[in-house]
XYZ file of N, CA, C and O in Angstrom:
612
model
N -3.049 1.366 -29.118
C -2.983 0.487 -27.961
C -4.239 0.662 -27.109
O -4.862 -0.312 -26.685
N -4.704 2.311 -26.793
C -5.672 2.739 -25.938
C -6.874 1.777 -26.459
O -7.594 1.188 -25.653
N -7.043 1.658 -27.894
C -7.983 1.157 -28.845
C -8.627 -0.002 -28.904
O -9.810 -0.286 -29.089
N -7.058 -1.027 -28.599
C -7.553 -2.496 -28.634
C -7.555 -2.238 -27.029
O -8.407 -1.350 -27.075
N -7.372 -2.297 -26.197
C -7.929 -2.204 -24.925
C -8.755 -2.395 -24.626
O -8.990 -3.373 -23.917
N -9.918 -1.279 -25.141
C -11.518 -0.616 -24.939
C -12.125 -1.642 -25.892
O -13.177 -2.189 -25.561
N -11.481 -1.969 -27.160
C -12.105 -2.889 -27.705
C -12.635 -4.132 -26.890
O -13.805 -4.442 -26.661
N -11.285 -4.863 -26.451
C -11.355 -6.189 -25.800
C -12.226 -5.972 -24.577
O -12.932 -6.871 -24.120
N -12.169 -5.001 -24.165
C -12.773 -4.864 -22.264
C -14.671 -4.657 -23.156
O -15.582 -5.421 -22.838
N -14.858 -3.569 -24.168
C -16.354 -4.024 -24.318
C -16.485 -5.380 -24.681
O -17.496 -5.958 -24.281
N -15.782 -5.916 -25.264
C -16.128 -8.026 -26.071
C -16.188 -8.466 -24.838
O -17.348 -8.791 -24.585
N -15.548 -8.612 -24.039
C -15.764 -9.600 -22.693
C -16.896 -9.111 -21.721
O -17.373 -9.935 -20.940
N -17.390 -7.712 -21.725
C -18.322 -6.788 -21.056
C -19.753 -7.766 -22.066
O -20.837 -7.979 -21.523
N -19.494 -8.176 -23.340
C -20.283 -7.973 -23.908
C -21.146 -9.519 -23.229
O -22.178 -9.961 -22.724
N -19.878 -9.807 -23.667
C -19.759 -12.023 -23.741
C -20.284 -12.075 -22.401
O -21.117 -12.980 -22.335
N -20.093 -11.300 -20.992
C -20.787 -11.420 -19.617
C -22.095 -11.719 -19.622
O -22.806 -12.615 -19.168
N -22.278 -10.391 -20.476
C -24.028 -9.802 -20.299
C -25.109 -11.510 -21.202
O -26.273 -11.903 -21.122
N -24.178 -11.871 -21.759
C -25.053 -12.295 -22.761
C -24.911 -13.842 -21.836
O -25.946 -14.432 -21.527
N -23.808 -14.295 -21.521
C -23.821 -15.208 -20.571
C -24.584 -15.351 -19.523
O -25.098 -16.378 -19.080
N -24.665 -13.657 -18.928
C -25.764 -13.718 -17.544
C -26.722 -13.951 -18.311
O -27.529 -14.590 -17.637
N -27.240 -13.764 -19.652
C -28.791 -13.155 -19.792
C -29.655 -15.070 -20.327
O -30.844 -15.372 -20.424
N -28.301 -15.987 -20.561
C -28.520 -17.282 -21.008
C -28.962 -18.197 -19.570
O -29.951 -18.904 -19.380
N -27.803 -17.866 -18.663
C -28.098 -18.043 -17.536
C -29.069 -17.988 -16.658
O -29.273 -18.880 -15.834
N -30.109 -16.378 -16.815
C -31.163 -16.010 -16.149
C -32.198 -17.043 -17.161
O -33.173 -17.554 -16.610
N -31.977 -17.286 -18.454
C -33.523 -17.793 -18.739
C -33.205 -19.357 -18.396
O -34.199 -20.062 -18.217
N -32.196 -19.840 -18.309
C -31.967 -21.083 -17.722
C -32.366 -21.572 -16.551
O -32.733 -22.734 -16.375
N -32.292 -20.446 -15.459
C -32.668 -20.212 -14.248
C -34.390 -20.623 -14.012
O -34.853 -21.375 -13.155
N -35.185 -19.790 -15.170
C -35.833 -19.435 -15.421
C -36.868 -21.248 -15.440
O -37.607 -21.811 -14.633
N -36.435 -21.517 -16.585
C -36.557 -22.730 -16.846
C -36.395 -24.020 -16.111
O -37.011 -25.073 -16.277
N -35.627 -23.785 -15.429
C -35.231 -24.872 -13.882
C -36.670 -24.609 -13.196
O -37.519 -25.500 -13.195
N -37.001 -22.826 -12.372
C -37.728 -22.985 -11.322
C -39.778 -23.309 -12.210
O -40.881 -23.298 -11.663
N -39.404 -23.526 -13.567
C -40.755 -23.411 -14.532
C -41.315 -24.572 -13.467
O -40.621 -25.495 -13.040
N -42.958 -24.292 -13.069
C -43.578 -26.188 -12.801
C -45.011 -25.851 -13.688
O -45.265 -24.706 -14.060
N -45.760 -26.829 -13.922
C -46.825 -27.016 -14.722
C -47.702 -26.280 -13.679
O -47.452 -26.316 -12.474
N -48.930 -25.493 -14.316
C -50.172 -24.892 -13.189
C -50.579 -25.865 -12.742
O -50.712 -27.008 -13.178
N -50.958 -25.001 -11.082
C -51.617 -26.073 -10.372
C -52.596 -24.933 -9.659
O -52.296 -23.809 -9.257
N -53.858 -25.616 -9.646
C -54.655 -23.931 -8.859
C -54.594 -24.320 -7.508
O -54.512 -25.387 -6.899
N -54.679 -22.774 -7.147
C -53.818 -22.331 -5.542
C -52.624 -21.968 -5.577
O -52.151 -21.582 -4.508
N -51.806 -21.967 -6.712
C -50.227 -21.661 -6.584
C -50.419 -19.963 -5.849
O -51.219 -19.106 -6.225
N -49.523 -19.866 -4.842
C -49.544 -18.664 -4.076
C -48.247 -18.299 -3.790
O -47.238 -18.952 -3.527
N -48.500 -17.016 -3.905
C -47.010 -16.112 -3.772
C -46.935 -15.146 -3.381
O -47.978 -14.805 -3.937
N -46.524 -13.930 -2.682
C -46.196 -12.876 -2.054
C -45.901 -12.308 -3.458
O -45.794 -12.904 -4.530
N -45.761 -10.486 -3.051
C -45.280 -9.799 -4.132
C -43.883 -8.964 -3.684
O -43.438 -9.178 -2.556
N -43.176 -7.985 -4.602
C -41.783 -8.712 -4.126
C -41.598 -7.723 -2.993
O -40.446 -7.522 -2.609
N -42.794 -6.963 -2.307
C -42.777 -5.976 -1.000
C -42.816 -6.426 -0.542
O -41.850 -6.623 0.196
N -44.080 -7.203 -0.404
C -44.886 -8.611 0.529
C -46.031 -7.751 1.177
O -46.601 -7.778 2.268
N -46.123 -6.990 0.064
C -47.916 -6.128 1.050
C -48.886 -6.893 0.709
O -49.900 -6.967 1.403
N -48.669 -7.830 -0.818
C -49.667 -8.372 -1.122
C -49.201 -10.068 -1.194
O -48.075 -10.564 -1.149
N -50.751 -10.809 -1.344
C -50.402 -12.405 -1.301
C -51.508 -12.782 -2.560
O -52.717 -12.569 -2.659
N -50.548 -13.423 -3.445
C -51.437 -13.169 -5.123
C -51.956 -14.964 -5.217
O -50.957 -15.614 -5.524
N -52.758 -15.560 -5.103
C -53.272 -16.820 -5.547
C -54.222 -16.932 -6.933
O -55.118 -16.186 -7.329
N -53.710 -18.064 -7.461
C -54.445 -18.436 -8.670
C -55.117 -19.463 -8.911
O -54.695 -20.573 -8.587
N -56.132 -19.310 -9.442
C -56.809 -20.702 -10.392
C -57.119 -20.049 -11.202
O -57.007 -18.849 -11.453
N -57.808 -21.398 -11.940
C -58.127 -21.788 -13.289
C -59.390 -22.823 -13.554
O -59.354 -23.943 -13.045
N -60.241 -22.505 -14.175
C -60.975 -23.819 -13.874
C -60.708 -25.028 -14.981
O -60.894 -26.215 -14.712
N -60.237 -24.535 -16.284
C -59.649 -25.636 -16.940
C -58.095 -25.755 -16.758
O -57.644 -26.802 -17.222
N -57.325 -25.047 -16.278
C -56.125 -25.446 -16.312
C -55.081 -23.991 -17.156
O -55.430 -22.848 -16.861
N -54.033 -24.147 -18.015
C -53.388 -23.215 -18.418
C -53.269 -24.523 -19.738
O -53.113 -25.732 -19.563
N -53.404 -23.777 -21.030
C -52.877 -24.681 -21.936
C -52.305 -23.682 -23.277
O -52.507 -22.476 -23.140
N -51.834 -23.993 -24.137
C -51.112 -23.362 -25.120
C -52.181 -23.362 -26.381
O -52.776 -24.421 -26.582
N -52.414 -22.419 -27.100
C -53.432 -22.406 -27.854
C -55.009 -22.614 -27.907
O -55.829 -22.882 -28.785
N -55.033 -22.355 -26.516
C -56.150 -22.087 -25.945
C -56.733 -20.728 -25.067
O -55.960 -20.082 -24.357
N -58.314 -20.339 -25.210
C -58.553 -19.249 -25.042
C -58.546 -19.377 -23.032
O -59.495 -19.655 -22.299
N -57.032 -19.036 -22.639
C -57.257 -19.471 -20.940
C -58.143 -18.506 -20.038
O -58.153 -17.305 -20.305
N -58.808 -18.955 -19.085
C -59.385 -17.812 -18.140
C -58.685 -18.471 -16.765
O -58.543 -19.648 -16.433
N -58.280 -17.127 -16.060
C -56.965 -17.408 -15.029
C -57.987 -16.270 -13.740
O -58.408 -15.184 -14.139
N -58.243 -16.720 -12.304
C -58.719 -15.774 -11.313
C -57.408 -15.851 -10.532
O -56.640 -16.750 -10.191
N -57.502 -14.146 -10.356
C -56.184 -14.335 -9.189
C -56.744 -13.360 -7.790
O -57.215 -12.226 -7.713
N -56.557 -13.992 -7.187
C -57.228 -13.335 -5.484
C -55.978 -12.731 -5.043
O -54.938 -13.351 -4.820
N -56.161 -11.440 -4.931
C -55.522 -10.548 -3.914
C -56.035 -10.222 -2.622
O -57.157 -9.905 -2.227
N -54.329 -10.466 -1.760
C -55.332 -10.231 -0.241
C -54.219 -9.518 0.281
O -53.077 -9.675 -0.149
N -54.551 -8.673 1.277
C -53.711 -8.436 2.271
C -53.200 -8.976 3.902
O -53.718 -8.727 4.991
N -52.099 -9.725 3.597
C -51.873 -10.939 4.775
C -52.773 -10.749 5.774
O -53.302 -9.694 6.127
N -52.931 -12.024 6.274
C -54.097 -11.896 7.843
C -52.933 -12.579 8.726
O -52.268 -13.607 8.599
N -52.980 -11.731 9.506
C -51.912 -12.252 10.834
C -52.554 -13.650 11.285
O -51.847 -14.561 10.854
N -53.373 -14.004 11.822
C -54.402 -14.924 12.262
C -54.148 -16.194 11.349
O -54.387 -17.302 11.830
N -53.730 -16.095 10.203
C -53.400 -17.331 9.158
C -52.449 -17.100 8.107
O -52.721 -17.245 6.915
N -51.319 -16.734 8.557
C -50.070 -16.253 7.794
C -49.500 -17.010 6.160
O -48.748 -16.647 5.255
N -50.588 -18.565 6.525
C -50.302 -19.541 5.271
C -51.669 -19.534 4.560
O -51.944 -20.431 3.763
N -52.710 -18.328 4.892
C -53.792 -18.318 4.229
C -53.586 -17.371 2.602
O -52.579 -17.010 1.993
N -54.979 -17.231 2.344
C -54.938 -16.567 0.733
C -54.639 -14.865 1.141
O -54.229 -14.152 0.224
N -54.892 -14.127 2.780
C -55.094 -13.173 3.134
C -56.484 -12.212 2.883
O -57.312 -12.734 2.137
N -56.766 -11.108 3.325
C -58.178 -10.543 3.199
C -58.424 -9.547 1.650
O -58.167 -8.395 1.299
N -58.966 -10.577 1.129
C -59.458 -10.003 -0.374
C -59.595 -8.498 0.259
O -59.926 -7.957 1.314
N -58.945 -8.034 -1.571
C -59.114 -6.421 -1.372
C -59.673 -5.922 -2.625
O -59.199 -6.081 -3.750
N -60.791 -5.266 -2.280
C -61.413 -5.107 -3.503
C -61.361 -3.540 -4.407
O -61.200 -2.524 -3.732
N -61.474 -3.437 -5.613
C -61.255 -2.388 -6.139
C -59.444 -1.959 -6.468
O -58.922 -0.856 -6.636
N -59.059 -2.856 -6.465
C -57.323 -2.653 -7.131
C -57.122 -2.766 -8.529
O -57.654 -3.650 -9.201
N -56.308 -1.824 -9.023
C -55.976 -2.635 -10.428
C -54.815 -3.412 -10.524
O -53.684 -3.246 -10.066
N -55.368 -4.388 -11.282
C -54.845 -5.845 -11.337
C -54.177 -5.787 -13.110
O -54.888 -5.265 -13.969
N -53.158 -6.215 -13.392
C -53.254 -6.233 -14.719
C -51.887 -7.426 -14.993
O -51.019 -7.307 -14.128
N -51.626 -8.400 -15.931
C -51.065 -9.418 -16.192
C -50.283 -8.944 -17.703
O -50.757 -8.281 -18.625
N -49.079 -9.482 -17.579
C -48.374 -9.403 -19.143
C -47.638 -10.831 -18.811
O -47.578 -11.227 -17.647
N -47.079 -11.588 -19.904
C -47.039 -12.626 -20.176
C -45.596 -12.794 -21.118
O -45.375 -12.131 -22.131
N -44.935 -13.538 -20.707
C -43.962 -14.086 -21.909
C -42.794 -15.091 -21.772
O -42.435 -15.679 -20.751
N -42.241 -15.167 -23.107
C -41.800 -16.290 -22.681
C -40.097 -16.164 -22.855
O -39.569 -16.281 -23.960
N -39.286 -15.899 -21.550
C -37.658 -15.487 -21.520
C -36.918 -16.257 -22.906
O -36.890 -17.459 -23.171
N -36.429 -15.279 -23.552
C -35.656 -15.800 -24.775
C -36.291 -16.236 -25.506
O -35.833 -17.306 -25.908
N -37.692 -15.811 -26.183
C -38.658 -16.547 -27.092
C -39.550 -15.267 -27.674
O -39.500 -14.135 -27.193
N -40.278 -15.621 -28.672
C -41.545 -14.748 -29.191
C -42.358 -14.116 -28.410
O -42.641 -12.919 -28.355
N -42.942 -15.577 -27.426
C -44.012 -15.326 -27.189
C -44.461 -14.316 -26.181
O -43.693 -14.210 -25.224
N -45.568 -13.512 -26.162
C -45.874 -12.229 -26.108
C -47.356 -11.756 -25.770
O -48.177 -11.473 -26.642
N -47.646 -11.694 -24.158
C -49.218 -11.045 -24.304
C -49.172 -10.184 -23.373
O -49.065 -10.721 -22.270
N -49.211 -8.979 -23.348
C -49.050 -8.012 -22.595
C -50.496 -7.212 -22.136
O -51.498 -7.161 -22.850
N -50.407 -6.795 -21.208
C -51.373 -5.761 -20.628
C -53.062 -5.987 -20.730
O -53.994 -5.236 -21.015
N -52.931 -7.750 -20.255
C -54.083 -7.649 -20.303
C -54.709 -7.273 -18.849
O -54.051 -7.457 -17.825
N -56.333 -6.606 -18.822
C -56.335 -6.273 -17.632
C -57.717 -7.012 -16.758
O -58.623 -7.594 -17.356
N -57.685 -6.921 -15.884
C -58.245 -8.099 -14.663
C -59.695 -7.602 -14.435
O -59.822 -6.429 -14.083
N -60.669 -8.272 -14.577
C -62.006 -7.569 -13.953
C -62.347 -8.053 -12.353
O -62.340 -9.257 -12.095
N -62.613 -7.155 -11.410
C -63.281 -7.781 -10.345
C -64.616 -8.419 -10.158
O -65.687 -7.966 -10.561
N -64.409 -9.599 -9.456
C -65.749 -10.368 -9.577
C -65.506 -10.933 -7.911
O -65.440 -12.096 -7.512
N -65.420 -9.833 -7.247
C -65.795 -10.182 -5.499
C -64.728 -10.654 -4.288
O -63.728 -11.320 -4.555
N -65.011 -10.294 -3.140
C -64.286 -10.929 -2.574
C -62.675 -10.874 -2.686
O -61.874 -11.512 -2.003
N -62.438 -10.069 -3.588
C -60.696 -10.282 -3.677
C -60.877 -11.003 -4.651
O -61.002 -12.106 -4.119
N -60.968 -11.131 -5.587
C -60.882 -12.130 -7.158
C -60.965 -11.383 -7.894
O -62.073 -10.852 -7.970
N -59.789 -10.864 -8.928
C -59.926 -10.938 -10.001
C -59.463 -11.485 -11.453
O -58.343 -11.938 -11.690
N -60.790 -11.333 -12.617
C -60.810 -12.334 -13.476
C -60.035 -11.798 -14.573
O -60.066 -10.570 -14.656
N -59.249 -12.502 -15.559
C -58.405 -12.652 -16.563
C -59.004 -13.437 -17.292
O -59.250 -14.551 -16.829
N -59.432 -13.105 -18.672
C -60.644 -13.992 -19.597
C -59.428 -13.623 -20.547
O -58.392 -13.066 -20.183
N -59.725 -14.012 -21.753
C -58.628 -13.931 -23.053
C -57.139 -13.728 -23.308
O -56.536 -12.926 -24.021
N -56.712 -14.769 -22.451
C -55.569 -15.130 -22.223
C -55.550 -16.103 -23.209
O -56.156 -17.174 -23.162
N -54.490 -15.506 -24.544
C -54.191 -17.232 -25.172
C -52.544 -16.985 -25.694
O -51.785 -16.182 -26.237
N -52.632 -18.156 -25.156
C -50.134 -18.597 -24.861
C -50.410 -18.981 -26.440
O -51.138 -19.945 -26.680
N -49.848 -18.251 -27.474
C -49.463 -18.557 -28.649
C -48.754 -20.328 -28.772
O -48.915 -20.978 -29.805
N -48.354 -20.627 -28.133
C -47.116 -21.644 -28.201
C -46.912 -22.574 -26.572
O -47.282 -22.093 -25.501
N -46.493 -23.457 -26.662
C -45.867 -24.401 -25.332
C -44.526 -23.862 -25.148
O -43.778 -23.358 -25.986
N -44.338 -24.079 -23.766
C -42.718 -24.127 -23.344
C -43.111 -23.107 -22.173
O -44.278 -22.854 -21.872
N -41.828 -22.481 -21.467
C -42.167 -21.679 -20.313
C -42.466 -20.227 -20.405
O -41.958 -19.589 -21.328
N -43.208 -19.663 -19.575
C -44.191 -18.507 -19.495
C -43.362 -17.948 -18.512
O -42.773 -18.764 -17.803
N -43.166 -16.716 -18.289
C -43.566 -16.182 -17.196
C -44.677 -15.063 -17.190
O -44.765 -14.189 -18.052
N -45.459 -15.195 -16.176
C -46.890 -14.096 -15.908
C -46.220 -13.199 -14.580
O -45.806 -13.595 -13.491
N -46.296 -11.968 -15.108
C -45.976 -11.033 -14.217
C -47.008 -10.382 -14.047
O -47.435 -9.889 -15.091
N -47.824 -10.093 -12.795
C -48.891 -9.276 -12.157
C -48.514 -8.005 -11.966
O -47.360 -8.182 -11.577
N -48.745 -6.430 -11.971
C -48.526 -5.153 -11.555
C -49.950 -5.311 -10.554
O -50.999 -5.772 -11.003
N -49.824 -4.958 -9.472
C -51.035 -4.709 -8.674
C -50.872 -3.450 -7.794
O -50.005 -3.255 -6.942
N -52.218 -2.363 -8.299
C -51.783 -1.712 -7.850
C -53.324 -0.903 -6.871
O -54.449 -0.868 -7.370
N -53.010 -0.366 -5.535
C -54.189 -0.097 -4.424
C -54.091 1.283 -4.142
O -53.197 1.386 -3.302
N -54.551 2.397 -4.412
C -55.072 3.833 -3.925
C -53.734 4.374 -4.692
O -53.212 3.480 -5.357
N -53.240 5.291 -4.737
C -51.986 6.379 -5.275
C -50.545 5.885 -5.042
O -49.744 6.222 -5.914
N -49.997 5.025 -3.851
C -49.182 4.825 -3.302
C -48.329 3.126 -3.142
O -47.215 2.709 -2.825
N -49.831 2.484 -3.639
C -49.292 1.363 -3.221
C -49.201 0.555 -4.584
O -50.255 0.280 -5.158
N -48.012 0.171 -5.113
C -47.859 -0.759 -6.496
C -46.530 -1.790 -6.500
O -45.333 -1.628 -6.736
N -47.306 -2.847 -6.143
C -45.819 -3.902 -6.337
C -46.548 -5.148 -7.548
O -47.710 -5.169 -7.955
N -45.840 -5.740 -7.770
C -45.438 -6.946 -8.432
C -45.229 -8.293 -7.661
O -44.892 -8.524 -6.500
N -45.591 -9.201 -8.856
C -45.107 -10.877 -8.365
C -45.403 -11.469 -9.783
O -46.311 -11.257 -10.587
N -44.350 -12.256 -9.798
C -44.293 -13.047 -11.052
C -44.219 -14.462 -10.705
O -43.587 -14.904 -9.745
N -44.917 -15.167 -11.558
C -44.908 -16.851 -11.369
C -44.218 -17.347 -12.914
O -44.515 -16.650 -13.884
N -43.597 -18.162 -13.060
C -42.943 -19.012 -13.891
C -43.419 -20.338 -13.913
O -43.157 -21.172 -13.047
N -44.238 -20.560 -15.078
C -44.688 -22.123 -15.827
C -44.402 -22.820 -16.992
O -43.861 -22.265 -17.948
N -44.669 -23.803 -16.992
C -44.552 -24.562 -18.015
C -45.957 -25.108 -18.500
O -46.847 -25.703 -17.893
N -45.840 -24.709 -19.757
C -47.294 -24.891 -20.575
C -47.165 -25.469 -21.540
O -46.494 -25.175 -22.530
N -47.918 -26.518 -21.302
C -48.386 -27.587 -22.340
C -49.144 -27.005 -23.459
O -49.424 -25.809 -23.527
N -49.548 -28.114 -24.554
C -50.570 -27.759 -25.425
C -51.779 -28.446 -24.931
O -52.851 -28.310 -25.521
């Protein structure tokens, strides 16, 4: 009796997880929009404010180059890019919720001002991405921000 119990309570424990996990990439897929440069976002502390371009765009089977400016908010313009900070490591992994696709750890060169560059970026495939940033400043300070797209070929 104890048996089928534990049985049934892991199957429905199981059937949850897998429901939430259909759910989250669904989610996922709703908030996807096509790149647009300037897309800007906080990270999920909010010490940092992560903006992107591109000068051709984001495309699927193509070799992408992606700049992302890190700043630290400026009170003075709260809807600005914030004050480039230079010398952080910056590093991007890539993929695509419930799919193959797969580019991990690539890492960011600085080129000034709070910019740094992401060269050999290539999305195996179309459909939605998510790019998750680790950014991280002196011993202490390391947060994250992730953007969710949809990529064409």
């Amino acid at each position: 009796q104890l048996l089928r119990f534990t049985a049934l309570a892991l199957a429905l424990c199981s059937g949850a997880c897998l429901a939430g996990c259909d759910t989250d990439e669904q989610d996922l897929a709703a908030n996807a929009r096509s790149f647009e440069d300037g897309v800007t976002k906080d990270t999920e502390g909010g010490a940092f404010r992560v903006s992107l371009t591109s000068r051709e765009g984001l495309a699927a089977d193509a070799d992408n180059n992606l700049v992302a400016h890190v700043g630290f908010h400026d009170p003075s313009d709260p809807e600005g890019p914030g004050h480039g900070i230079p010398g952080a490591q910056v590093q991007l992994d890539a993929y695509m919720p419930g799919a193959e696709g797969f580019v991990d750890a690539l890492e960011a060169n600085y080129i000034g001002e709070g910019r740094y560059e992401i060269s050999g970026l290539e999305l195996p495939q179309a459909g939605v991405w998510q790019f998750e940033f680790s950014i991280a400043v002196g011993e202490t300070l390391d947060e994250s921000v992730a953007f969710v797209f949809s990529i064409s070929e």
